[in-house]
């Protein structure tokens, strides 16, 4: 049952398993997806996040026996669907990026506006105050 339940993950990843016995007959099973050797698929951080189940051995066996309808099967299917969506979005972004490159090269560069000379851009000089007047800033 375990291998059959993990087949959807094994099609994309290499898997590591860790089993730890806990108190009162509890078992913690941790499944660690990793990039499969030789695979072109580059998994995202969320895809390779470990899956951990803590229950009794009988409960884990019963859950795995449910196959795709069990919690592990649903989690695997959800992760696969999300990974497929990420791949589709990357492909669409790459297509848009590739399509935008020729268009950007075809458009002529916008003409630059001439920069005004420093002499012409200075504000006009204020008239000098007469002998008895106080200079004003306004």
mmCIF file with all atom_site columns, C-alpha atoms in Angstrom:
data_model
loop_
_atom_site.group_PDB
_atom_site.id
_atom_site.type_symbol
_atom_site.label_atom_id
_atom_site.label_alt_id
_atom_site.label_comp_id
_atom_site.label_asym_id
_atom_site.label_entity_id
_atom_site.label_seq_id
_atom_site.pdbx_PDB_ins_code
_atom_site.Cartn_x
_atom_site.Cartn_y
_atom_site.Cartn_z
_atom_site.occupancy
_atom_site.B_iso_or_equiv
_atom_site.pdbx_formal_charge
_atom_site.auth_seq_id
_atom_site.auth_comp_id
_atom_site.auth_asym_id
_atom_site.auth_atom_id
_atom_site.pdbx_PDB_model_num
ATOM 1   C CA . UNK A 1 1   ? 0.000  0.000   0.000   1.00 0.00 ? 1   UNK A CA 1
ATOM 2   C CA . UNK A 1 2   ? 2.762  2.475   0.822   1.00 0.00 ? 2   UNK A CA 1
ATOM 3   C CA . UNK A 1 3   ? 4.503  2.291   -2.539  1.00 0.00 ? 3   UNK A CA 1
ATOM 4   C CA . UNK A 1 4   ? 1.203  2.343   -4.446  1.00 0.00 ? 4   UNK A CA 1
ATOM 5   C CA . UNK A 1 5   ? 0.183  5.483   -2.536  1.00 0.00 ? 5   UNK A CA 1
ATOM 6   C CA . UNK A 1 6   ? 3.494  7.162   -3.312  1.00 0.00 ? 6   UNK A CA 1
ATOM 7   C CA . UNK A 1 7   ? 3.573  6.329   -7.055  1.00 0.00 ? 7   UNK A CA 1
ATOM 8   C CA . UNK A 1 8   ? 2.225  9.765   -8.091  1.00 0.00 ? 8   UNK A CA 1
ATOM 9   C CA . UNK A 1 9   ? 5.089  11.399  -6.201  1.00 0.00 ? 9   UNK A CA 1
ATOM 10  C CA . UNK A 1 10  ? 7.651  8.906   -7.498  1.00 0.00 ? 10  UNK A CA 1
ATOM 11  C CA . UNK A 1 11  ? 6.809  9.895   -11.064 1.00 0.00 ? 11  UNK A CA 1
ATOM 12  C CA . UNK A 1 12  ? 8.232  13.373  -10.372 1.00 0.00 ? 12  UNK A CA 1
ATOM 13  C CA . UNK A 1 13  ? 10.551 13.094  -7.387  1.00 0.00 ? 13  UNK A CA 1
ATOM 14  C CA . UNK A 1 14  ? 12.993 10.925  -5.566  1.00 0.00 ? 14  UNK A CA 1
ATOM 15  C CA . UNK A 1 15  ? 11.599 10.236  -2.103  1.00 0.00 ? 15  UNK A CA 1
ATOM 16  C CA . UNK A 1 16  ? 13.204 9.855   1.277   1.00 0.00 ? 16  UNK A CA 1
ATOM 17  C CA . UNK A 1 17  ? 11.284 8.181   4.112   1.00 0.00 ? 17  UNK A CA 1
ATOM 18  C CA . UNK A 1 18  ? 11.835 8.575   7.813   1.00 0.00 ? 18  UNK A CA 1
ATOM 19  C CA . UNK A 1 19  ? 9.938  6.473   10.355  1.00 0.00 ? 19  UNK A CA 1
ATOM 20  C CA . UNK A 1 20  ? 10.141 7.292   14.049  1.00 0.00 ? 20  UNK A CA 1
ATOM 21  C CA . UNK A 1 21  ? 8.399  5.434   16.872  1.00 0.00 ? 21  UNK A CA 1
ATOM 22  C CA . UNK A 1 22  ? 6.806  7.689   19.435  1.00 0.00 ? 22  UNK A CA 1
ATOM 23  C CA . UNK A 1 23  ? 5.090  7.209   22.788  1.00 0.00 ? 23  UNK A CA 1
ATOM 24  C CA . UNK A 1 24  ? 1.900  5.157   23.128  1.00 0.00 ? 24  UNK A CA 1
ATOM 25  C CA . UNK A 1 25  ? 2.395  3.290   19.848  1.00 0.00 ? 25  UNK A CA 1
ATOM 26  C CA . UNK A 1 26  ? 2.445  6.437   17.720  1.00 0.00 ? 26  UNK A CA 1
ATOM 27  C CA . UNK A 1 27  ? 4.547  6.462   14.583  1.00 0.00 ? 27  UNK A CA 1
ATOM 28  C CA . UNK A 1 28  ? 5.698  9.520   12.680  1.00 0.00 ? 28  UNK A CA 1
ATOM 29  C CA . UNK A 1 29  ? 6.252  8.913   8.990   1.00 0.00 ? 29  UNK A CA 1
ATOM 30  C CA . UNK A 1 30  ? 7.964  11.735  7.108   1.00 0.00 ? 30  UNK A CA 1
ATOM 31  C CA . UNK A 1 31  ? 8.132  11.685  3.313   1.00 0.00 ? 31  UNK A CA 1
ATOM 32  C CA . UNK A 1 32  ? 10.786 13.978  1.842   1.00 0.00 ? 32  UNK A CA 1
ATOM 33  C CA . UNK A 1 33  ? 10.411 14.679  -1.890  1.00 0.00 ? 33  UNK A CA 1
ATOM 34  C CA . UNK A 1 34  ? 13.665 15.579  -3.683  1.00 0.00 ? 34  UNK A CA 1
ATOM 35  C CA . UNK A 1 35  ? 14.606 16.351  -7.255  1.00 0.00 ? 35  UNK A CA 1
ATOM 36  C CA . UNK A 1 36  ? 14.798 13.088  -9.147  1.00 0.00 ? 36  UNK A CA 1
ATOM 37  C CA . UNK A 1 37  ? 18.223 12.289  -10.527 1.00 0.00 ? 37  UNK A CA 1
ATOM 38  C CA . UNK A 1 38  ? 18.418 13.137  -14.219 1.00 0.00 ? 38  UNK A CA 1
ATOM 39  C CA . UNK A 1 39  ? 15.034 14.892  -14.180 1.00 0.00 ? 39  UNK A CA 1
ATOM 40  C CA . UNK A 1 40  ? 14.611 18.139  -16.091 1.00 0.00 ? 40  UNK A CA 1
ATOM 41  C CA . UNK A 1 41  ? 11.863 19.177  -13.653 1.00 0.00 ? 41  UNK A CA 1
ATOM 42  C CA . UNK A 1 42  ? 13.157 21.723  -11.143 1.00 0.00 ? 42  UNK A CA 1
ATOM 43  C CA . UNK A 1 43  ? 10.871 21.543  -8.111  1.00 0.00 ? 43  UNK A CA 1
ATOM 44  C CA . UNK A 1 44  ? 9.786  24.653  -6.229  1.00 0.00 ? 44  UNK A CA 1
ATOM 45  C CA . UNK A 1 45  ? 10.285 25.021  -2.475  1.00 0.00 ? 45  UNK A CA 1
ATOM 46  C CA . UNK A 1 46  ? 6.681  24.089  -1.708  1.00 0.00 ? 46  UNK A CA 1
ATOM 47  C CA . UNK A 1 47  ? 6.885  20.965  -3.824  1.00 0.00 ? 47  UNK A CA 1
ATOM 48  C CA . UNK A 1 48  ? 9.774  19.512  -1.851  1.00 0.00 ? 48  UNK A CA 1
ATOM 49  C CA . UNK A 1 49  ? 8.390  20.353  1.552   1.00 0.00 ? 49  UNK A CA 1
ATOM 50  C CA . UNK A 1 50  ? 8.307  17.199  3.706   1.00 0.00 ? 50  UNK A CA 1
ATOM 51  C CA . UNK A 1 51  ? 4.990  15.476  4.371   1.00 0.00 ? 51  UNK A CA 1
ATOM 52  C CA . UNK A 1 52  ? 4.685  14.261  7.938   1.00 0.00 ? 52  UNK A CA 1
ATOM 53  C CA . UNK A 1 53  ? 2.013  11.932  9.344   1.00 0.00 ? 53  UNK A CA 1
ATOM 54  C CA . UNK A 1 54  ? 1.772  11.015  13.019  1.00 0.00 ? 54  UNK A CA 1
ATOM 55  C CA . UNK A 1 55  ? -0.664 8.278   14.049  1.00 0.00 ? 55  UNK A CA 1
ATOM 56  C CA . UNK A 1 56  ? -0.656 4.666   15.120  1.00 0.00 ? 56  UNK A CA 1
ATOM 57  C CA . UNK A 1 57  ? 0.686  2.147   12.630  1.00 0.00 ? 57  UNK A CA 1
ATOM 58  C CA . UNK A 1 58  ? -2.846 0.794   12.086  1.00 0.00 ? 58  UNK A CA 1
ATOM 59  C CA . UNK A 1 59  ? -4.217 4.291   11.400  1.00 0.00 ? 59  UNK A CA 1
ATOM 60  C CA . UNK A 1 60  ? -1.430 5.054   8.908   1.00 0.00 ? 60  UNK A CA 1
ATOM 61  C CA . UNK A 1 61  ? -2.041 1.709   7.169   1.00 0.00 ? 61  UNK A CA 1
ATOM 62  C CA . UNK A 1 62  ? -5.790 2.400   7.023   1.00 0.00 ? 62  UNK A CA 1
ATOM 63  C CA . UNK A 1 63  ? -5.193 5.891   5.589   1.00 0.00 ? 63  UNK A CA 1
ATOM 64  C CA . UNK A 1 64  ? -2.766 4.578   2.980   1.00 0.00 ? 64  UNK A CA 1
ATOM 65  C CA . UNK A 1 65  ? -5.267 1.840   2.046   1.00 0.00 ? 65  UNK A CA 1
ATOM 66  C CA . UNK A 1 66  ? -7.674 4.579   0.920   1.00 0.00 ? 66  UNK A CA 1
ATOM 67  C CA . UNK A 1 67  ? -5.246 5.364   -1.908  1.00 0.00 ? 67  UNK A CA 1
ATOM 68  C CA . UNK A 1 68  ? -6.097 8.518   -3.837  1.00 0.00 ? 68  UNK A CA 1
ATOM 69  C CA . UNK A 1 69  ? -9.146 9.129   -1.629  1.00 0.00 ? 69  UNK A CA 1
ATOM 70  C CA . UNK A 1 70  ? -7.075 9.243   1.573   1.00 0.00 ? 70  UNK A CA 1
ATOM 71  C CA . UNK A 1 71  ? -5.428 12.313  3.041   1.00 0.00 ? 71  UNK A CA 1
ATOM 72  C CA . UNK A 1 72  ? -1.996 11.430  1.647   1.00 0.00 ? 72  UNK A CA 1
ATOM 73  C CA . UNK A 1 73  ? -3.421 10.737  -1.818  1.00 0.00 ? 73  UNK A CA 1
ATOM 74  C CA . UNK A 1 74  ? -5.311 14.040  -1.824  1.00 0.00 ? 74  UNK A CA 1
ATOM 75  C CA . UNK A 1 75  ? -2.242 15.931  -0.645  1.00 0.00 ? 75  UNK A CA 1
ATOM 76  C CA . UNK A 1 76  ? -0.122 14.350  -3.376  1.00 0.00 ? 76  UNK A CA 1
ATOM 77  C CA . UNK A 1 77  ? -2.753 15.170  -6.027  1.00 0.00 ? 77  UNK A CA 1
ATOM 78  C CA . UNK A 1 78  ? -2.977 18.769  -4.804  1.00 0.00 ? 78  UNK A CA 1
ATOM 79  C CA . UNK A 1 79  ? 0.791  19.214  -4.866  1.00 0.00 ? 79  UNK A CA 1
ATOM 80  C CA . UNK A 1 80  ? 0.946  17.741  -8.364  1.00 0.00 ? 80  UNK A CA 1
ATOM 81  C CA . UNK A 1 81  ? -1.813 20.089  -9.559  1.00 0.00 ? 81  UNK A CA 1
ATOM 82  C CA . UNK A 1 82  ? -0.023 23.088  -8.048  1.00 0.00 ? 82  UNK A CA 1
ATOM 83  C CA . UNK A 1 83  ? 3.290  22.043  -9.600  1.00 0.00 ? 83  UNK A CA 1
ATOM 84  C CA . UNK A 1 84  ? 1.561  21.725  -12.987 1.00 0.00 ? 84  UNK A CA 1
ATOM 85  C CA . UNK A 1 85  ? 0.048  25.202  -12.578 1.00 0.00 ? 85  UNK A CA 1
ATOM 86  C CA . UNK A 1 86  ? 3.457  26.663  -11.734 1.00 0.00 ? 86  UNK A CA 1
ATOM 87  C CA . UNK A 1 87  ? 4.958  25.010  -14.821 1.00 0.00 ? 87  UNK A CA 1
ATOM 88  C CA . UNK A 1 88  ? 2.155  26.386  -17.020 1.00 0.00 ? 88  UNK A CA 1
ATOM 89  C CA . UNK A 1 89  ? 2.587  29.894  -15.605 1.00 0.00 ? 89  UNK A CA 1
ATOM 90  C CA . UNK A 1 90  ? 6.338  29.765  -16.184 1.00 0.00 ? 90  UNK A CA 1
ATOM 91  C CA . UNK A 1 91  ? 5.807  28.625  -19.765 1.00 0.00 ? 91  UNK A CA 1
ATOM 92  C CA . UNK A 1 92  ? 3.256  31.400  -20.379 1.00 0.00 ? 92  UNK A CA 1
ATOM 93  C CA . UNK A 1 93  ? 5.594  34.006  -18.861 1.00 0.00 ? 93  UNK A CA 1
ATOM 94  C CA . UNK A 1 94  ? 8.481  32.768  -20.992 1.00 0.00 ? 94  UNK A CA 1
ATOM 95  C CA . UNK A 1 95  ? 6.294  32.872  -24.125 1.00 0.00 ? 95  UNK A CA 1
ATOM 96  C CA . UNK A 1 96  ? 5.180  36.431  -23.324 1.00 0.00 ? 96  UNK A CA 1
ATOM 97  C CA . UNK A 1 97  ? 8.759  37.455  -22.621 1.00 0.00 ? 97  UNK A CA 1
ATOM 98  C CA . UNK A 1 98  ? 9.963  35.983  -25.909 1.00 0.00 ? 98  UNK A CA 1
ATOM 99  C CA . UNK A 1 99  ? 7.124  37.648  -27.826 1.00 0.00 ? 99  UNK A CA 1
ATOM 100 C CA . UNK A 1 100 ? 7.855  41.031  -26.234 1.00 0.00 ? 100 UNK A CA 1
ATOM 101 C CA . UNK A 1 101 ? 11.565 41.069  -27.158 1.00 0.00 ? 101 UNK A CA 1
ATOM 102 C CA . UNK A 1 102 ? 11.162 41.547  -30.948 1.00 0.00 ? 102 UNK A CA 1
ATOM 103 C CA . UNK A 1 103 ? 8.438  44.136  -30.386 1.00 0.00 ? 103 UNK A CA 1
ATOM 104 C CA . UNK A 1 104 ? 10.673 46.141  -28.043 1.00 0.00 ? 104 UNK A CA 1
ATOM 105 C CA . UNK A 1 105 ? 13.545 46.040  -30.547 1.00 0.00 ? 105 UNK A CA 1
ATOM 106 C CA . UNK A 1 106 ? 11.271 47.130  -33.420 1.00 0.00 ? 106 UNK A CA 1
ATOM 107 C CA . UNK A 1 107 ? 10.045 50.267  -31.662 1.00 0.00 ? 107 UNK A CA 1
ATOM 108 C CA . UNK A 1 108 ? 12.299 53.269  -32.316 1.00 0.00 ? 108 UNK A CA 1
ATOM 109 C CA . UNK A 1 109 ? 13.851 54.931  -29.322 1.00 0.00 ? 109 UNK A CA 1
ATOM 110 C CA . UNK A 1 110 ? 11.988 57.990  -28.113 1.00 0.00 ? 110 UNK A CA 1
ATOM 111 C CA . UNK A 1 111 ? 13.725 61.212  -29.163 1.00 0.00 ? 111 UNK A CA 1
ATOM 112 C CA . UNK A 1 112 ? 15.520 62.880  -26.326 1.00 0.00 ? 112 UNK A CA 1
ATOM 113 C CA . UNK A 1 113 ? 14.451 66.376  -25.430 1.00 0.00 ? 113 UNK A CA 1
ATOM 114 C CA . UNK A 1 114 ? 17.343 68.820  -25.488 1.00 0.00 ? 114 UNK A CA 1
ATOM 115 C CA . UNK A 1 115 ? 18.666 69.796  -22.104 1.00 0.00 ? 115 UNK A CA 1
ATOM 116 C CA . UNK A 1 116 ? 18.459 73.579  -21.654 1.00 0.00 ? 116 UNK A CA 1
ATOM 117 C CA . UNK A 1 117 ? 21.734 75.426  -21.250 1.00 0.00 ? 117 UNK A CA 1
ATOM 118 C CA . UNK A 1 118 ? 22.591 76.426  -17.681 1.00 0.00 ? 118 UNK A CA 1
ATOM 119 C CA . UNK A 1 119 ? 22.683 80.114  -18.639 1.00 0.00 ? 119 UNK A CA 1
ATOM 120 C CA . UNK A 1 120 ? 19.214 80.058  -20.161 1.00 0.00 ? 120 UNK A CA 1
ATOM 121 C CA . UNK A 1 121 ? 17.628 78.069  -17.332 1.00 0.00 ? 121 UNK A CA 1
ATOM 122 C CA . UNK A 1 122 ? 18.555 80.462  -14.544 1.00 0.00 ? 122 UNK A CA 1
ATOM 123 C CA . UNK A 1 123 ? 15.731 82.670  -13.283 1.00 0.00 ? 123 UNK A CA 1
ATOM 124 C CA . UNK A 1 124 ? 15.797 86.291  -14.281 1.00 0.00 ? 124 UNK A CA 1
ATOM 125 C CA . UNK A 1 125 ? 17.736 88.469  -11.877 1.00 0.00 ? 125 UNK A CA 1
ATOM 126 C CA . UNK A 1 126 ? 15.668 90.572  -9.511  1.00 0.00 ? 126 UNK A CA 1
ATOM 127 C CA . UNK A 1 127 ? 16.102 94.307  -9.848  1.00 0.00 ? 127 UNK A CA 1
ATOM 128 C CA . UNK A 1 128 ? 18.592 95.705  -7.337  1.00 0.00 ? 128 UNK A CA 1
ATOM 129 C CA . UNK A 1 129 ? 16.966 97.563  -4.443  1.00 0.00 ? 129 UNK A CA 1
ATOM 130 C CA . UNK A 1 130 ? 17.355 101.304 -4.454  1.00 0.00 ? 130 UNK A CA 1
ATOM 131 C CA . UNK A 1 131 ? 19.533 102.926 -1.823  1.00 0.00 ? 131 UNK A CA 1
ATOM 132 C CA . UNK A 1 132 ? 16.857 103.317 0.865   1.00 0.00 ? 132 UNK A CA 1
ATOM 133 C CA . UNK A 1 133 ? 14.956 100.053 0.304   1.00 0.00 ? 133 UNK A CA 1
ATOM 134 C CA . UNK A 1 134 ? 15.432 96.781  2.155   1.00 0.00 ? 134 UNK A CA 1
ATOM 135 C CA . UNK A 1 135 ? 15.934 93.738  -0.051  1.00 0.00 ? 135 UNK A CA 1
ATOM 136 C CA . UNK A 1 136 ? 12.909 91.430  -0.064  1.00 0.00 ? 136 UNK A CA 1
ATOM 137 C CA . UNK A 1 137 ? 12.859 87.704  -0.537  1.00 0.00 ? 137 UNK A CA 1
ATOM 138 C CA . UNK A 1 138 ? 9.345  87.841  -1.998  1.00 0.00 ? 138 UNK A CA 1
#
